[in-house]
Coordinates of C-alpha atoms and ligand atoms in Angstrom, one line a residue:
Chain A
M1 CA -25.7 29.5 -82.3
A2 CA -25.9 30.6 -78.9
D3 CA -29.6 32.7 -78.0
T4 CA -28.9 36.5 -78.0
M5 CA -32.3 36.2 -75.9
N6 CA -33.9 35.1 -72.5
H7 CA -37.4 33.9 -73.7
I8 CA -39.4 37.1 -72.5
E9 CA -37.9 39.6 -74.9
R10 CA -37.8 36.8 -77.3
A11 CA -41.5 36.8 -76.9
V12 CA -42.4 40.4 -76.8
A13 CA -40.2 41.0 -79.7
A14 CA -41.9 38.1 -82.0
L15 CA -46.1 39.7 -80.5
G16 CA -44.7 43.6 -81.6
D17 CA -43.1 42.2 -85.1
K18 CA -39.3 42.6 -84.1
P19 CA -36.5 41.0 -85.3
V20 CA -36.0 37.8 -83.7
D21 CA -32.5 36.3 -82.2
R22 CA -34.4 32.6 -83.3
L23 CA -37.9 31.2 -83.8
T24 CA -40.0 31.5 -80.9
A25 CA -40.9 28.0 -79.8
Y26 CA -44.9 27.7 -78.2
P27 CA -45.6 24.2 -77.4
L28 CA -49.2 22.9 -76.7
A29 CA -49.0 19.2 -76.5
M30 CA -47.4 19.0 -72.8
G31 CA -48.1 15.9 -72.0
V32 CA -45.5 14.6 -73.5
C33 CA -43.6 16.2 -71.3
R34 CA -44.4 13.7 -67.9
R35 CA -42.3 11.8 -68.9
V36 CA -38.7 14.1 -68.5
V37 CA -40.7 14.7 -64.4
G38 CA -38.8 11.5 -62.2
D39 CA -38.7 8.8 -63.1
G40 CA -40.6 9.3 -66.1
K41 CA -43.4 6.9 -65.2
M42 CA -46.2 9.2 -64.4
T43 CA -49.4 7.7 -66.3
Y44 CA -51.1 10.8 -68.1
R45 CA -54.1 9.4 -66.0
D46 CA -52.3 11.0 -62.9
W47 CA -51.3 14.1 -65.3
V48 CA -54.4 15.2 -65.3
S49 CA -55.8 14.5 -62.2
D50 CA -53.4 16.2 -60.0
P51 CA -52.3 19.7 -60.4
K52 CA -49.0 19.1 -59.1
K53 CA -48.8 16.8 -61.1
F54 CA -50.0 18.9 -64.4
A55 CA -47.1 21.9 -63.7
S56 CA -44.4 19.7 -63.0
A57 CA -44.6 18.8 -66.6
F58 CA -44.3 22.2 -67.1
I59 CA -42.0 23.2 -65.2
E60 CA -39.1 20.3 -65.5
G61 CA -40.1 20.3 -69.8
Q62 CA -39.0 24.3 -69.8
K63 CA -35.3 23.1 -68.0
R64 CA -35.4 20.4 -70.9
F65 CA -36.0 22.0 -73.7
D66 CA -36.6 25.8 -72.8
F67 CA -39.5 27.1 -74.3
D68 CA -41.3 30.7 -74.6
F69 CA -44.1 29.6 -73.8
A70 CA -46.0 28.0 -71.8
I71 CA -49.6 27.1 -72.7
G72 CA -51.7 25.1 -70.2
L73 CA -53.4 22.3 -72.8
M74 CA -54.7 19.6 -70.9
D75 CA -57.2 18.0 -72.9
L76 CA -60.6 19.0 -74.9
S77 CA -62.6 16.9 -72.4
V78 CA -61.9 18.5 -69.2
A79 CA -65.2 20.7 -70.0
A80 CA -67.4 17.5 -70.8
G81 CA -66.4 15.2 -68.3
D82 CA -67.4 18.0 -65.6
M83 CA -70.8 17.8 -67.4
G84 CA -70.8 14.6 -66.5
S85 CA -69.5 12.6 -69.7
V86 CA -67.5 9.4 -69.3
V87 CA -64.0 10.2 -69.6
R88 CA -61.8 7.4 -70.6
M89 CA -58.0 8.0 -68.9
D90 CA -55.7 5.5 -69.5
D91 CA -51.6 5.4 -68.8
Q92 CA -50.2 6.5 -72.0
N93 CA -53.4 8.5 -74.0
T94 CA -54.7 11.5 -73.7
P95 CA -58.1 10.9 -71.9
F96 CA -61.0 11.1 -74.3
V97 CA -65.3 11.1 -74.0
T98 CA -66.2 7.9 -74.0
D99 CA -70.2 8.2 -73.5
P100 CA -70.9 11.5 -74.0
A101 CA -73.1 12.8 -71.5
L102 CA -76.0 14.4 -73.1
K103 CA -77.7 12.1 -75.1
T104 CA -81.3 13.7 -76.1
V105 CA -83.0 17.4 -77.1
E106 CA -84.0 17.1 -73.0
D107 CA -80.4 16.6 -71.6
Y108 CA -79.0 19.8 -73.5
E109 CA -81.4 22.2 -71.7
K110 CA -81.6 20.2 -68.6
L111 CA -77.4 21.0 -68.3
T112 CA -76.4 23.3 -65.4
V113 CA -73.6 24.8 -65.2
P114 CA -70.6 22.7 -64.2
D115 CA -68.4 24.0 -60.5
V116 CA -65.4 25.4 -61.5
K117 CA -64.0 24.6 -57.9
K118 CA -64.8 20.7 -58.6
G119 CA -63.4 18.5 -60.9
R120 CA -60.9 18.6 -63.6
S121 CA -61.8 22.0 -63.8
H122 CA -60.7 22.8 -61.0
V123 CA -57.6 20.4 -61.6
L124 CA -56.9 22.7 -64.7
V125 CA -57.3 26.2 -62.8
E126 CA -54.7 25.0 -59.8
G127 CA -52.3 23.1 -61.9
T128 CA -52.1 26.4 -64.3
G129 CA -51.5 28.4 -61.5
L130 CA -48.7 26.5 -60.2
F131 CA -47.0 26.9 -63.6
V132 CA -47.7 30.5 -64.3
Q133 CA -46.1 30.9 -60.3
A134 CA -43.1 29.3 -61.3
L135 CA -42.1 30.0 -64.7
G136 CA -44.5 33.3 -65.0
S137 CA -41.2 35.9 -64.4
Q138 CA -38.9 33.1 -67.1
L139 CA -41.3 33.0 -70.0
I140 CA -45.0 33.7 -71.6
T141 CA -47.8 31.4 -69.5
A142 CA -50.9 31.3 -70.7
A143 CA -54.6 29.5 -69.8
F144 CA -56.2 27.1 -72.2
L145 CA -59.9 26.8 -72.7
E146 CA -62.2 24.6 -74.5
G147 CA -64.7 27.5 -76.7
P148 CA -68.6 26.1 -75.7
L149 CA -69.1 24.6 -79.3
L150 CA -66.3 22.2 -79.1
S151 CA -67.5 21.3 -75.3
L152 CA -70.4 20.4 -76.7
T153 CA -69.2 18.6 -79.4
Q154 CA -67.5 16.5 -76.5
A155 CA -70.4 16.6 -74.6
A156 CA -72.6 15.4 -76.9
S157 CA -70.7 13.9 -79.4
A158 CA -69.8 16.6 -82.7
E159 CA -72.1 14.3 -85.3
K160 CA -75.4 14.7 -83.3
V161 CA -74.9 18.4 -82.1
F162 CA -73.9 19.5 -86.2
M163 CA -78.3 17.3 -86.9
D164 CA -79.0 19.0 -84.2
M165 CA -77.9 22.8 -85.3
Y166 CA -80.7 21.6 -87.8
N167 CA -82.7 19.7 -85.7
N168 CA -83.1 21.2 -82.5
R169 CA -81.6 24.6 -82.9
S170 CA -82.7 26.3 -80.0
A171 CA -81.9 23.3 -77.5
V172 CA -78.3 23.4 -79.1
H173 CA -78.5 27.3 -77.9
K174 CA -79.7 26.7 -74.3
A175 CA -76.4 24.5 -73.7
L176 CA -74.5 26.9 -75.8
K177 CA -76.1 29.8 -72.8
T178 CA -74.8 27.2 -70.0
I179 CA -71.7 26.5 -71.3
T180 CA -70.6 30.1 -71.7
E181 CA -71.6 30.7 -68.3
Y182 CA -69.0 27.9 -67.2
N183 CA -66.5 29.1 -69.4
G184 CA -67.1 32.9 -68.4
D185 CA -66.5 31.2 -64.0
M186 CA -63.1 29.2 -65.9
V187 CA -61.6 32.3 -67.3
K188 CA -62.2 34.7 -64.0
A189 CA -60.8 31.2 -62.2
M190 CA -57.4 31.3 -64.1
G191 CA -57.8 35.4 -64.2
A192 CA -56.7 35.1 -60.5
K193 CA -54.2 32.9 -60.9
K194 CA -52.2 36.0 -63.5
P195 CA -51.1 34.2 -66.4
A196 CA -50.2 36.2 -69.2
G197 CA -52.5 35.4 -71.5
L198 CA -55.8 32.9 -72.7
V199 CA -55.9 30.7 -75.4
W200 CA -59.2 29.3 -76.5
D201 CA -59.8 26.2 -78.2
Y202 CA -61.9 28.0 -81.0
L203 CA -62.3 24.1 -82.9
W204 CA -65.4 24.0 -85.1
G205 CA -64.2 27.6 -86.8
S206 CA -63.8 25.9 -90.3
Y207 CA -65.7 26.0 -93.3
S208 CA -65.8 22.8 -94.1
C209 CA -67.8 22.1 -91.2
L210 CA -70.1 25.6 -90.6
G211 CA -70.3 28.9 -93.4
D212 CA -70.0 32.4 -92.0
A213 CA -73.6 32.2 -90.6
E214 CA -73.3 29.5 -88.9
Y215 CA -70.2 29.8 -87.5
E216 CA -71.8 33.2 -86.2
E217 CA -74.7 31.8 -85.0
F218 CA -73.1 28.8 -83.0
E219 CA -69.9 30.5 -81.9
G220 CA -69.4 33.9 -82.8
Q221 CA -71.8 35.5 -80.9
Y222 CA -70.5 33.1 -77.1
A223 CA -66.8 33.4 -78.3
R224 CA -67.1 37.9 -78.7
G225 CA -68.2 38.1 -74.9
L226 CA -65.5 35.0 -73.4
N227 CA -62.6 37.2 -75.5
E228 CA -63.8 40.6 -74.1
L229 CA -63.8 38.9 -70.7
T230 CA -60.5 37.6 -71.2
G231 CA -59.5 40.6 -71.8
K232 CA -60.5 42.7 -68.4
E233 CA -59.6 39.4 -66.6
G234 CA -55.8 40.8 -67.1
M235 CA -55.2 38.5 -69.9
A236 CA -53.8 38.9 -73.3
M237 CA -56.6 37.2 -75.8
C238 CA -55.4 34.2 -78.3
I239 CA -56.9 31.5 -79.8
H240 CA -55.6 28.1 -81.5
N241 CA -57.7 26.4 -83.7
C242 CA -56.2 23.3 -85.9
A243 CA -59.0 22.6 -88.1
D244 CA -58.4 22.5 -91.9
L245 CA -59.7 26.2 -94.4
P246 CA -60.1 27.8 -90.9
H247 CA -62.2 30.8 -90.4
L248 CA -59.5 33.6 -90.7
D249 CA -61.4 36.8 -91.2
T250 CA -64.2 36.2 -88.1
Q251 CA -61.1 34.7 -85.8
I252 CA -58.4 36.6 -86.4
K253 CA -59.5 40.3 -88.8
A254 CA -62.9 40.4 -85.9
F255 CA -61.8 38.6 -82.8
K256 CA -58.2 40.3 -82.9
P257 CA -56.2 38.1 -80.1
A258 CA -52.9 38.9 -79.7
I259 CA -51.6 35.4 -80.8
Y260 CA -53.4 32.7 -83.2
S261 CA -51.6 29.6 -84.0
M262 CA -52.9 26.7 -86.5
A263 CA -51.4 23.3 -87.8
Y264 CA -51.6 24.0 -91.6
Y265 CA -53.5 21.7 -93.4
P266 CA -52.6 22.9 -96.7
L267 CA -54.1 19.6 -99.1
I268 CA -57.5 20.6 -98.7
P269 CA -58.2 22.6 -101.7
G270 CA -58.3 26.3 -100.7
S271 CA -56.7 25.8 -97.4
P272 CA -54.2 28.4 -97.2
S273 CA -49.9 27.6 -96.2
P274 CA -48.5 29.4 -93.6
K275 CA -46.7 31.6 -96.1
E276 CA -50.2 32.7 -98.0
T277 CA -51.7 33.8 -94.1
I278 CA -48.7 36.2 -94.3
E279 CA -49.0 37.4 -97.3
K280 CA -52.7 38.0 -97.9
G281 CA -51.9 39.9 -94.1
Y282 CA -53.2 37.9 -91.1
A283 CA -50.1 38.4 -89.5
D284 CA -50.5 42.2 -89.7
N285 CA -51.5 42.7 -86.0
C286 CA -51.7 39.2 -84.6
L287 CA -48.5 36.9 -84.1
I288 CA -49.4 34.1 -86.3
G289 CA -47.9 30.6 -84.4
G290 CA -47.8 28.2 -87.2
Q291 CA -46.6 24.3 -87.0
I292 CA -43.7 21.8 -87.4
D293 CA -45.4 18.6 -88.2
P294 CA -44.0 16.5 -85.8
R295 CA -43.5 13.6 -88.7
A296 CA -41.4 16.1 -91.4
S297 CA -39.2 17.0 -88.7
C298 CA -38.6 13.9 -88.0
A299 CA -39.0 11.3 -89.6
G300 CA -38.9 13.3 -92.6
A301 CA -35.3 14.3 -92.0
R302 CA -34.1 11.0 -90.6
R303 CA -35.0 9.5 -93.5
R304 CA -33.0 11.4 -95.7
C305 CA -30.1 10.8 -93.1
R306 CA -27.4 8.2 -94.5
R307 CA -25.3 6.7 -91.7
P308 CA -22.0 7.3 -92.3
P309 CA -19.8 4.6 -93.6
Chain B
M1 CA -46.3 -3.3 -95.1
V2 CA -50.2 -3.1 -93.5
K3 CA -52.6 -1.0 -95.7
I4 CA -54.8 0.7 -93.9
A5 CA -58.4 0.8 -95.5
Q6 CA -61.2 4.1 -94.4
V7 CA -64.9 3.3 -94.3
A8 CA -66.2 6.8 -93.9
G9 CA -69.9 8.4 -94.3
F10 CA -71.9 10.4 -91.9
L11 CA -73.5 9.8 -89.1
G12 CA -75.7 6.5 -89.6
S13 CA -74.9 6.0 -93.1
G14 CA -74.5 2.5 -92.8
K15 CA -70.6 1.6 -91.8
T16 CA -70.7 -0.4 -89.2
T17 CA -73.0 -2.7 -91.0
F18 CA -71.6 -2.6 -94.8
L19 CA -67.8 -3.1 -92.9
I20 CA -68.6 -6.4 -91.4
E21 CA -69.5 -7.7 -94.3
L22 CA -66.4 -6.5 -96.2
V23 CA -64.5 -8.0 -93.4
K24 CA -66.7 -11.6 -93.6
V25 CA -65.0 -11.6 -97.6
L26 CA -61.9 -9.9 -96.6
V27 CA -61.2 -12.7 -94.2
D28 CA -62.4 -16.0 -96.4
R29 CA -60.1 -14.7 -99.4
G30 CA -57.9 -15.1 -96.4
H31 CA -56.8 -11.5 -95.1
K32 CA -56.2 -11.2 -91.2
I33 CA -58.0 -8.0 -90.1
A34 CA -58.2 -5.4 -87.2
I35 CA -61.1 -3.2 -87.0
I36 CA -60.3 0.2 -85.6
V37 CA -64.2 1.4 -84.8
N38 CA -65.4 4.4 -83.7
D39 CA -67.6 2.4 -81.0
V40 CA -67.2 -0.7 -80.3
G41 CA -69.8 -1.3 -78.0
E42 CA -72.6 -1.5 -80.7
I43 CA -70.4 -4.3 -82.9
N44 CA -71.5 -7.9 -83.1
V45 CA -68.8 -9.8 -84.9
D46 CA -67.0 -13.1 -84.9
V47 CA -64.2 -12.2 -82.3
R48 CA -62.1 -15.6 -83.8
I49 CA -62.3 -13.6 -87.5
V50 CA -60.9 -10.2 -86.1
E51 CA -59.1 -8.4 -83.7
M52 CA -60.9 -5.2 -82.6
Y53 CA -59.2 -1.4 -80.9
G54 CA -61.7 0.7 -80.2
L55 CA -60.8 4.5 -80.8
K56 CA -62.2 7.7 -80.8
A57 CA -61.7 9.2 -83.9
K58 CA -64.7 11.9 -82.6
E59 CA -61.5 14.2 -81.6
I60 CA -60.2 14.4 -84.8
S61 CA -62.1 16.6 -86.2
G62 CA -62.8 19.5 -88.9
G63 CA -59.2 18.2 -90.1
C64 CA -57.9 18.5 -86.9
I65 CA -56.2 16.1 -85.7
C66 CA -55.9 17.1 -81.9
C67 CA -51.8 16.0 -81.8
Q68 CA -52.4 13.9 -78.5
I69 CA -55.0 11.8 -80.3
A70 CA -53.0 11.4 -84.0
G71 CA -50.8 9.7 -81.4
N72 CA -53.1 7.4 -79.8
F73 CA -54.4 6.5 -82.7
A74 CA -51.0 6.0 -84.2
N75 CA -49.9 4.7 -81.6
T76 CA -52.9 1.9 -82.0
I77 CA -52.0 0.7 -85.0
A78 CA -48.4 0.0 -84.3
V79 CA -49.7 -2.4 -81.3
L80 CA -51.9 -3.8 -83.6
Q81 CA -49.0 -4.3 -85.5
K82 CA -47.0 -5.6 -82.6
T83 CA -49.3 -8.1 -81.2
F84 CA -51.8 -9.6 -84.2
K85 CA -50.0 -8.0 -87.1
P86 CA -53.0 -7.8 -89.8
D87 CA -52.2 -7.3 -93.2
L88 CA -55.4 -4.9 -93.5
I89 CA -57.1 -2.6 -91.1
I90 CA -60.5 -1.2 -91.6
V91 CA -60.9 2.4 -89.8
E92 CA -64.4 3.4 -89.3
P93 CA -63.9 6.9 -88.9
S94 CA -66.4 9.9 -87.1
G95 CA -68.5 11.6 -89.5
V96 CA -66.6 14.8 -88.9
A97 CA -63.0 13.4 -89.6
I98 CA -61.9 14.0 -92.5
P99 CA -59.7 11.4 -94.9
W100 CA -56.4 12.7 -95.4
G101 CA -56.6 13.7 -91.5
L102 CA -56.3 10.3 -90.6
K103 CA -54.1 9.1 -94.0
R104 CA -51.9 11.5 -91.7
A105 CA -51.5 9.7 -88.2
A106 CA -51.6 6.5 -89.6
E107 CA -48.7 7.6 -91.0
Y108 CA -47.1 8.3 -88.0
S109 CA -47.0 4.8 -86.6
E110 CA -44.4 4.1 -89.2
E111 CA -41.8 6.1 -86.3
E112 CA -43.2 3.2 -84.3
M113 CA -42.9 0.0 -86.3
E114 CA -39.3 0.1 -87.5
G115 CA -38.9 -0.4 -91.1
E116 CA -42.9 -0.9 -91.3
M117 CA -44.8 1.1 -93.8
I118 CA -48.3 2.3 -94.5
V119 CA -50.5 2.0 -97.7
H120 CA -53.5 3.6 -97.6
A121 CA -56.3 1.1 -99.1
P122 CA -58.9 3.6 -101.7
V123 CA -60.8 5.9 -98.9
V124 CA -64.4 4.3 -99.5
T125 CA -67.2 7.4 -98.6
L126 CA -70.7 5.6 -98.1
V127 CA -73.7 8.2 -99.3
D128 CA -76.9 7.2 -97.1
A129 CA -79.3 7.2 -100.0
L130 CA -81.6 7.1 -97.5
R131 CA -81.4 10.5 -95.8
I132 CA -79.4 12.0 -99.0
D133 CA -82.5 15.3 -98.1
E134 CA -81.0 15.7 -95.2
L135 CA -77.7 14.6 -96.0
I136 CA -77.4 18.0 -98.6
T137 CA -78.9 20.4 -96.4
S138 CA -78.2 20.5 -92.1
V139 CA -74.6 18.4 -92.6
R140 CA -73.7 20.0 -95.8
R141 CA -69.8 20.5 -95.4
L142 CA -69.3 17.9 -93.2
V143 CA -70.7 15.2 -95.9
E144 CA -69.0 17.4 -98.8
T145 CA -65.5 17.6 -97.4
Q146 CA -65.7 13.5 -97.3
I147 CA -66.8 12.7 -100.6
R148 CA -64.3 15.3 -101.6
E149 CA -61.4 12.7 -99.9
A150 CA -62.8 9.9 -101.5
D151 CA -61.2 7.8 -104.4
V152 CA -64.7 5.5 -104.4
V153 CA -68.3 6.4 -103.5
F154 CA -70.5 4.2 -102.7
I155 CA -74.0 5.0 -102.9
N156 CA -75.6 2.6 -100.1
K157 CA -78.9 1.6 -98.8
V158 CA -80.0 0.9 -102.3
D159 CA -81.9 -1.8 -100.9
S160 CA -84.8 0.4 -99.7
A161 CA -84.3 3.9 -101.6
T162 CA -86.1 5.1 -104.5
Q163 CA -84.3 5.4 -107.4
E164 CA -85.2 9.3 -107.7
K165 CA -82.8 9.4 -104.7
I166 CA -79.9 7.0 -105.4
D167 CA -79.8 9.7 -108.6
M168 CA -80.1 12.6 -106.3
S169 CA -76.8 10.6 -104.2
V170 CA -75.4 10.6 -107.7
K171 CA -75.4 13.7 -109.0
F172 CA -74.4 15.1 -105.4
S173 CA -71.4 12.8 -105.7
K174 CA -70.4 13.8 -108.6
S175 CA -70.1 17.6 -108.4
I176 CA -68.6 17.6 -105.5
N177 CA -66.0 14.6 -106.7
P178 CA -65.9 14.6 -110.5
N179 CA -62.8 11.7 -110.1
A180 CA -64.4 9.2 -107.8
E181 CA -65.6 5.6 -108.5
I182 CA -69.5 5.7 -107.6
M183 CA -71.0 2.5 -106.8
F184 CA -73.9 1.4 -105.8
G185 CA -74.9 -1.5 -102.8
S186 CA -76.1 -2.6 -99.3
G187 CA -74.2 -3.9 -96.7
R188 CA -77.8 -5.1 -95.1
N189 CA -78.5 -7.1 -98.5
N190 CA -74.5 -8.0 -99.0
Q191 CA -74.7 -6.0 -102.1
G192 CA -71.7 -4.2 -103.4
V193 CA -69.7 -5.4 -100.8
R194 CA -67.4 -7.8 -103.1
E195 CA -66.7 -5.1 -105.8
V196 CA -65.2 -2.9 -102.9
A197 CA -63.0 -5.7 -101.6
D198 CA -61.9 -5.9 -105.1
L199 CA -60.1 -2.7 -104.8
I200 CA -59.3 -2.3 -101.2
E201 CA -57.4 -5.4 -102.1
K202 CA -56.2 -4.5 -105.6
R203 CA -55.2 -0.2 -105.2
T204 CA -54.2 2.7 -103.4
S205 CA -54.4 5.7 -102.8
P206 CA -51.6 8.7 -102.4
R207 CA -49.9 8.8 -99.1
Y208 CA -50.7 12.2 -96.4
D209 CA -46.7 13.0 -95.8
E210 CA -45.5 12.7 -100.1
T211 CA -48.8 14.2 -101.5
Y212 CA -47.8 17.3 -98.8
E213 CA -44.5 17.5 -99.5
K214 CA -45.0 17.6 -103.6
E215 CA -48.0 20.4 -102.8
M216 CA -45.6 22.8 -100.3
L217 CA -42.6 22.4 -103.1
K218 CA -45.1 23.6 -105.9
R219 CA -46.8 26.2 -103.7
E220 CA -43.7 27.6 -102.5
Y221 CA -41.6 27.1 -105.7
G222 CA -43.6 26.9 -108.2
G223 CA -44.0 23.3 -108.6
K224 CA -39.9 23.2 -108.8
A225 CA -38.7 20.3 -107.3
Ligands
GTP1 N1 -81.9 -0.1 -95.4 C1 -81.3 -0.3 -95.5 N2 -80.7 0.0 -93.7 C2 -79.6 0.0 -93.9 C3 -78.0 -0.6 -94.3 N3 -76.7 -0.6 -93.6 C4 -77.3 0.1 -92.5 N4 -78.5 -0.1 -92.7 C5 -79.6 0.4 -91.2 O1 -79.2 1.9 -91.1 C6 -79.1 2.1 -89.6 C7 -76.9 2.6 -89.2 O2 -76.2 1.4 -89.6 P1 -74.8 1.3 -89.2 O3 -74.3 0.2 -90.4 O4 -74.7 1.3 -87.3 O5 -74.6 3.0 -89.9 P2 -73.2 3.7 -89.6 O6 -72.6 4.5 -90.0 O7 -71.7 2.4 -88.5 O8 -73.4 4.8 -87.9 P3 -72.9 5.1 -86.9 O9 -71.4 3.9 -86.4 O10 -73.7 5.5 -85.3 O11 -72.2 6.9 -87.4 C8 -79.1 1.2 -88.9 O12 -80.2 1.1 -88.7 C9 -78.7 -0.4 -89.8 O13 -79.9 -1.3 -89.7 C10 -78.4 -1.2 -96.1 O14 -78.0 -1.3 -97.0 N5 -80.0 -0.6 -96.0
MG2 MG1 -71.1 2.5 -86.5

């Protein structure tokens, strides 16, 4: 079926709750599109280390797949790396932290604000700028940043942070304040690149990890200021949370993002299906981005197909 | 067929100590084993008996398997299968990983394995009886998730825990997952390990994709497939 809307028309219609000619496509894991650049041999390490290479996956991926959005997710260890964590970068794997920078309570307190003009923060900002420049007139572009609590758990190991929330509360807050300051600098740097939106990864907004009070204490109070700043810097505030049992009331009703994307995880008792999320009214003022489980869409379908005789 | 066994539990619950004893038992029984752990550095196992792969399951958190990380995990399994061909892979996830999430990630590897199927062994969650007080206060929700999705709850460190703490651990576990089998033991004293090895060999745990499909059909069409 031929498309009758262009990308921006389609995305704007979806955002405005108007009919669209087909489902809008909002890709998050763009690392894979490095394989459609040039000879297809770009490594993951190269992709995350060079702004031009980072942007090229978005630009070439767009030619190939015709997406409606370009979302600048690199990986979840950008901030943690710039805070001094050792990040392993493989040829074919997403970079990840192998040795977290923050090991002791003093480390939380001694943490200083990473310079957004250095390290991979810089690569991310510049790379985002390049794909925004190339694609911004055809589709909706957005920067992507890790929220403070996510960055902290990446820089100090999640299990440790969760224990320290109780055992070393004030030190955890000290670190969160520092990271929030860094995030503020990142928002401003991203704002200068003029993407249409900025997506926050507020990953720990899950009832399987934190209740309402703890979520407010360890993320909500920091996120509010960043959400506001995002708007002030001229970007639509969006949220990505692919955890189970998401804090929908806080993240959608209170934070009021323009788009909320989530990977549904309905096997946990009480975790909402896409249909239930919409029925409960969360999609009334917010575009809900659901997911097509890559496996269900590829493997599941293939298993049901029969070869013609 | 590759069987995947998860030995879950919160930080310091004794997973690595337990897993080493478990692997010894299974290797003696003739299995070819690979281990995927959070932190390869701290383990000291005889490399002749096991193939080890490092994997940070850290990013697999709160139900989220960052799509790209899930790919890494699946790829690790597929590579193991092509090179080492274990019949059993034992996984030590981090304390914030969700057993269902890991099952899903493991099943992704089938795409890269040409006809090989993943089978899940019962999910074993270790509960640290020595620190049960702390577990049911500070990180309660995370521990609840691991117990809720366990097939076997193994009350660990009974060699040094008081009866009162052991009882408290049982009560807590049963209140969250009345269906799980409760076992007792100590990785350090090699107590209860053989019994867990028996279950891993003989039993299976449901697949993510099949359970997911059933659940979605039930929700969308009220149970009629
Ligand atoms: N008393 C007792 N202590 C144990 C037992 N098993 C492990 N420990 C101790 O518990 C601590 C943690 O053991 P590990 O086996 O490293 O636990 P783990 O769950 O792998 O830890 P992480 O990987 O750091 O989450 C160590 O100090 C062990 O010596 C046990 O059966 N009894
Ligand atoms: Mg361990």
